[in-house]
mmCIF file of C-alpha atoms in Angstrom:
data_model
loop_
_atom_site.group_PDB
_atom_site.id
_atom_site.type_symbol
_atom_site.label_atom_id
_atom_site.label_comp_id
_atom_site.label_asym_id
_atom_site.label_seq_id
_atom_site.Cartn_x
_atom_site.Cartn_y
_atom_site.Cartn_z
ATOM 1 C CA MET A 26 28.895 0.223 -103.599
ATOM 2 C CA LEU A 27 26.882 -2.008 -101.003
ATOM 3 C CA GLN A 28 24.444 -4.301 -101.838
ATOM 4 C CA THR A 29 21.673 -6.156 -99.760
ATOM 5 C CA ASN A 30 18.885 -9.068 -100.807
ATOM 6 C CA ARG A 31 17.312 -6.334 -102.666
ATOM 7 C CA LEU A 32 19.074 -3.041 -102.956
ATOM 8 C CA VAL A 33 21.787 -1.556 -103.916
ATOM 9 C CA LEU A 34 23.329 1.358 -102.490
ATOM 10 C CA ARG A 35 25.838 3.404 -105.254
ATOM 11 C CA GLN A 36 27.579 6.521 -106.295
ATOM 12 C CA TRP A 37 24.847 9.439 -108.074
ATOM 13 C CA ILE A 38 24.669 9.439 -111.345
ATOM 14 C CA ASP A 39 23.417 12.489 -113.867
ATOM 15 C CA ASP A 40 20.171 10.353 -114.238
ATOM 16 C CA ASP A 41 19.038 10.226 -110.647
ATOM 17 C CA LEU A 42 19.170 14.390 -111.230
ATOM 18 C CA THR A 43 15.756 14.535 -112.402
ATOM 19 C CA PRO A 44 13.647 12.021 -109.951
ATOM 20 C CA PHE A 45 15.379 13.520 -107.283
ATOM 21 C CA ALA A 46 14.226 16.868 -107.764
ATOM 22 C CA GLN A 47 10.908 15.555 -107.763
ATOM 23 C CA LEU A 48 11.232 13.989 -104.726
ATOM 24 C CA ASN A 49 12.560 16.840 -103.491
ATOM 25 C CA ALA A 50 9.323 18.539 -104.330
ATOM 26 C CA ASP A 51 7.064 16.451 -102.989
ATOM 27 C CA PRO A 52 4.651 18.130 -100.213
ATOM 28 C CA GLN A 53 4.078 14.504 -98.139
ATOM 29 C CA VAL A 54 8.457 13.533 -98.696
ATOM 30 C CA MET A 55 9.228 17.212 -97.881
ATOM 31 C CA GLU A 56 6.479 17.074 -94.561
ATOM 32 C CA TYR A 57 8.963 17.587 -92.122
ATOM 33 C CA PHE A 58 11.095 19.758 -93.513
ATOM 34 C CA PRO A 59 11.613 23.581 -93.952
ATOM 35 C CA ALA A 60 11.444 23.486 -97.634
ATOM 36 C CA MET A 61 10.476 21.308 -100.819
ATOM 37 C CA LEU A 62 13.408 22.056 -103.131
ATOM 38 C CA SER A 63 13.556 24.075 -106.349
ATOM 39 C CA VAL A 64 15.340 22.447 -109.045
ATOM 40 C CA ALA A 65 18.361 23.712 -108.818
ATOM 41 C CA ALA A 66 18.611 23.017 -105.356
ATOM 42 C CA SER A 67 17.792 19.741 -106.028
ATOM 43 C CA ASP A 68 20.484 19.213 -108.105
ATOM 44 C CA ALA A 69 23.086 21.423 -105.963
ATOM 45 C CA PHE A 70 22.823 19.285 -102.971
ATOM 46 C CA ALA A 71 22.785 15.715 -105.168
ATOM 47 C CA ASN A 72 26.182 17.062 -106.565
ATOM 48 C CA THR A 73 27.511 18.105 -103.099
ATOM 49 C CA ILE A 74 26.605 14.419 -101.833
ATOM 50 C CA ARG A 75 28.446 13.188 -105.059
ATOM 51 C CA SER A 76 31.518 15.466 -104.168
ATOM 52 C CA LEU A 77 31.297 14.050 -100.809
ATOM 53 C CA ILE A 78 31.384 10.045 -101.376
ATOM 54 C CA GLU A 79 34.053 10.526 -104.163
ATOM 55 C CA LEU A 80 35.851 12.869 -101.368
ATOM 56 C CA ARG A 81 35.777 10.571 -99.099
ATOM 57 C CA GLY A 82 34.271 6.791 -100.194
ATOM 58 C CA TRP A 83 30.940 7.037 -98.038
ATOM 59 C CA GLY A 84 28.350 9.152 -97.800
ATOM 60 C CA LEU A 85 24.183 9.853 -98.796
ATOM 61 C CA TRP A 86 23.864 6.730 -101.352
ATOM 62 C CA ALA A 87 21.631 6.843 -104.278
ATOM 63 C CA ILE A 88 19.197 4.264 -103.488
ATOM 64 C CA GLU A 89 17.969 1.245 -106.201
ATOM 65 C CA VAL A 90 15.863 -1.807 -106.624
ATOM 66 C CA PRO A 91 17.373 -3.710 -109.178
ATOM 67 C CA GLY A 92 15.423 -4.295 -112.162
ATOM 68 C CA GLN A 93 12.741 -2.365 -110.741
ATOM 69 C CA ALA A 94 13.334 1.412 -110.322
ATOM 70 C CA SER A 95 16.957 2.747 -110.728
ATOM 71 C CA PHE A 96 16.417 5.239 -108.410
ATOM 72 C CA ILE A 97 14.277 5.810 -105.267
ATOM 73 C CA GLY A 98 16.336 7.973 -102.873
ATOM 74 C CA PHE A 99 18.736 8.017 -100.526
ATOM 75 C CA VAL A 100 20.570 6.276 -97.638
ATOM 76 C CA GLY A 101 23.760 6.618 -95.821
ATOM 77 C CA LEU A 102 25.927 8.602 -93.819
ATOM 78 C CA HIS A 103 26.746 12.269 -93.829
ATOM 79 C CA ARG A 104 29.274 14.358 -91.318
ATOM 80 C CA PRO A 105 26.385 16.652 -90.286
ATOM 81 C CA ALA A 106 26.735 20.686 -89.207
ATOM 82 C CA ASP A 107 29.234 21.673 -86.167
ATOM 83 C CA ASP A 108 26.575 23.136 -84.626
ATOM 84 C CA LEU A 109 24.686 20.456 -83.720
ATOM 85 C CA PRO A 110 24.924 19.123 -80.484
ATOM 86 C CA CYS A 111 25.641 15.969 -81.383
ATOM 87 C CA SER A 112 28.799 17.527 -83.237
ATOM 88 C CA PRO A 113 30.889 16.258 -84.096
ATOM 89 C CA CYS A 114 29.008 13.099 -85.301
ATOM 90 C CA VAL A 115 28.745 10.506 -88.384
ATOM 91 C CA GLU A 116 24.490 10.503 -88.498
ATOM 92 C CA ILE A 117 22.317 7.815 -90.852
ATOM 93 C CA GLY A 118 20.082 9.592 -92.733
ATOM 94 C CA TRP A 119 17.193 8.151 -95.360
ATOM 95 C CA ARG A 120 15.054 10.567 -98.337
ATOM 96 C CA LEU A 121 12.815 7.815 -100.215
ATOM 97 C CA ALA A 122 10.197 8.435 -102.512
ATOM 98 C CA LYS A 123 6.968 8.086 -101.423
ATOM 99 C CA GLU A 124 6.111 5.343 -103.877
ATOM 100 C CA HIS A 125 8.863 3.272 -101.961
ATOM 101 C CA TRP A 126 7.338 3.848 -98.744
ATOM 102 C CA GLY A 127 6.247 0.523 -95.965
ATOM 103 C CA LYS A 128 8.393 -1.926 -98.677
ATOM 104 C CA GLY A 129 10.999 -1.981 -95.443
ATOM 105 C CA TYR A 130 13.195 -0.580 -97.708
ATOM 106 C CA ALA A 131 14.564 2.422 -95.485
ATOM 107 C CA SER A 132 15.227 0.492 -92.938
ATOM 108 C CA GLU A 133 17.495 -2.577 -95.232
ATOM 109 C CA ALA A 134 19.048 -0.016 -97.071
ATOM 110 C CA ALA A 135 19.953 1.451 -93.725
ATOM 111 C CA GLU A 136 21.414 -1.382 -91.796
ATOM 112 C CA ALA A 137 24.198 -1.886 -94.411
ATOM 113 C CA ALA A 138 24.776 1.778 -93.996
ATOM 114 C CA LEU A 139 25.253 0.887 -90.372
ATOM 115 C CA SER A 140 27.384 -2.147 -91.134
ATOM 116 C CA PHE A 141 29.575 -0.045 -93.282
ATOM 117 C CA ALA A 142 29.713 2.696 -90.297
ATOM 118 C CA PHE A 143 30.850 -0.183 -88.195
ATOM 119 C CA ARG A 144 32.590 -2.687 -89.819
ATOM 120 C CA GLU A 145 34.736 -0.509 -92.851
ATOM 121 C CA LEU A 146 34.944 2.918 -90.985
ATOM 122 C CA LYS A 147 35.302 1.359 -87.158
ATOM 123 C CA LEU A 148 33.010 4.355 -86.060
ATOM 124 C CA ASP A 149 32.376 4.572 -82.396
ATOM 125 C CA GLU A 150 28.923 5.662 -82.957
ATOM 126 C CA VAL A 151 26.388 7.195 -85.143
ATOM 127 C CA VAL A 152 23.793 8.843 -84.695
ATOM 128 C CA SER A 153 20.414 9.816 -86.285
ATOM 129 C CA PHE A 154 17.864 12.971 -85.321
ATOM 130 C CA THR A 155 14.701 14.252 -86.833
ATOM 131 C CA SER A 156 11.864 16.789 -85.487
ATOM 132 C CA ALA A 157 10.189 14.918 -82.917
ATOM 133 C CA VAL A 158 7.011 15.230 -84.759
ATOM 134 C CA ASN A 159 8.230 12.913 -87.472
ATOM 135 C CA LYS A 160 7.208 9.188 -86.474
ATOM 136 C CA ARG A 161 8.045 7.476 -89.443
ATOM 137 C CA SER A 162 11.480 8.240 -89.160
ATOM 138 C CA GLU A 163 11.512 7.390 -85.329
ATOM 139 C CA ALA A 164 10.289 3.694 -86.631
ATOM 140 C CA VAL A 165 13.233 3.276 -88.600
ATOM 141 C CA MET A 166 15.713 4.399 -86.423
ATOM 142 C CA ASN A 167 14.137 1.941 -83.760
ATOM 143 C CA LYS A 168 13.980 -0.707 -86.023
ATOM 144 C CA ILE A 169 17.561 -0.588 -86.955
ATOM 145 C CA GLY A 170 18.204 -0.514 -83.328
ATOM 146 C CA MET A 171 19.292 2.996 -82.697
ATOM 147 C CA CYS A 172 17.708 3.510 -79.021
ATOM 148 C CA ASN A 173 16.277 7.242 -78.196
ATOM 149 C CA ALA A 174 19.414 9.460 -76.617
ATOM 150 C CA HIS A 175 16.461 11.434 -74.615
ATOM 151 C CA GLN A 176 18.400 14.497 -75.684
ATOM 152 C CA ASN A 177 15.657 16.639 -77.468
ATOM 153 C CA PHE A 178 17.657 20.003 -78.808
ATOM 154 C CA PRO A 179 16.123 22.822 -81.010
ATOM 155 C CA HIS A 180 17.393 22.397 -84.432
ATOM 156 C CA PRO A 181 19.598 25.623 -84.579
ATOM 157 C CA ARG A 182 18.548 26.466 -88.064
ATOM 158 C CA LEU A 183 14.801 26.431 -87.627
ATOM 159 C CA ASP A 184 12.660 29.046 -86.457
ATOM 160 C CA PRO A 185 12.003 28.432 -82.616
ATOM 161 C CA ALA A 186 8.367 28.727 -83.128
ATOM 162 C CA SER A 187 8.315 26.213 -86.084
ATOM 163 C CA PRO A 188 6.646 22.612 -85.493
ATOM 164 C CA LEU A 189 9.860 20.976 -86.625
ATOM 165 C CA CYS A 190 12.459 23.195 -84.712
ATOM 166 C CA GLU A 191 12.349 20.241 -81.586
ATOM 167 C CA HIS A 192 14.473 17.619 -82.673
ATOM 168 C CA VAL A 193 15.146 13.967 -81.039
ATOM 169 C CA LEU A 194 18.381 12.260 -80.815
ATOM 170 C CA TYR A 195 19.001 8.567 -81.869
ATOM 171 C CA LYS A 196 22.396 6.957 -81.388
ATOM 172 C CA ILE A 197 23.540 3.848 -81.541
ATOM 173 C CA ARG A 198 27.324 2.451 -80.360
ATOM 174 C CA ASN A 199 29.741 -0.045 -82.319
ATOM 175 C CA ASP A 200 29.324 -2.172 -79.804
ATOM 176 C CA GLN A 201 25.118 -1.780 -79.577
ATOM 177 C CA TYR A 202 25.447 -3.044 -83.172
ATOM 178 C CA LYS A 203 23.683 -6.191 -83.797
ATOM 179 C CA PRO A 204 22.990 -7.358 -87.276
ATOM 180 C CA SER A 205 19.363 -7.874 -88.059
ATOM 181 C CA PRO A 206 19.255 -11.764 -88.604
ATOM 182 C CA ASN A 207 16.563 -11.097 -91.235
ATOM 183 C CA PRO A 208 17.242 -7.368 -92.803
ATOM 184 C CA LEU A 209 13.359 -7.759 -94.472
ATOM 185 C CA ALA A 210 11.515 -8.368 -91.002
#
């Protein structure tokens, strides 16, 4: 479990499944993904995430805002499939319910995940990638100190004709990481 000034990053619990399925069925949240997820697919994804955290001790943690919301989405670290041009790697990613956008939660939790990646896991580098049209995620990447690697790539599991196919790649090395003096900024 990780904590920030306002958030708890934790292992998943069964009570997270329903709000996670609602989040994954929201067209705005899933705008830059190939499709929304059914309840069964969402539950399977959550259970995979939970198993990976149990196995490794880290992963895409469930996020809660103590005293306000028991589950708002996830932020954390993941090893993506080997078919990506940046693999093998560890990526940082996030997905929050839209009612929690614009409050700095994604960058605050991502900052905690980066600190864990570099301080605890002693990783040399963390990457992040998203569809080139997803400017909101790019803004979070920039806010947490990541740099555009200028190595855009077509996502191998997306139709080349899809407007989501082209992905931007961001990176940050351990020696570049500087914790934010004000994580709420």
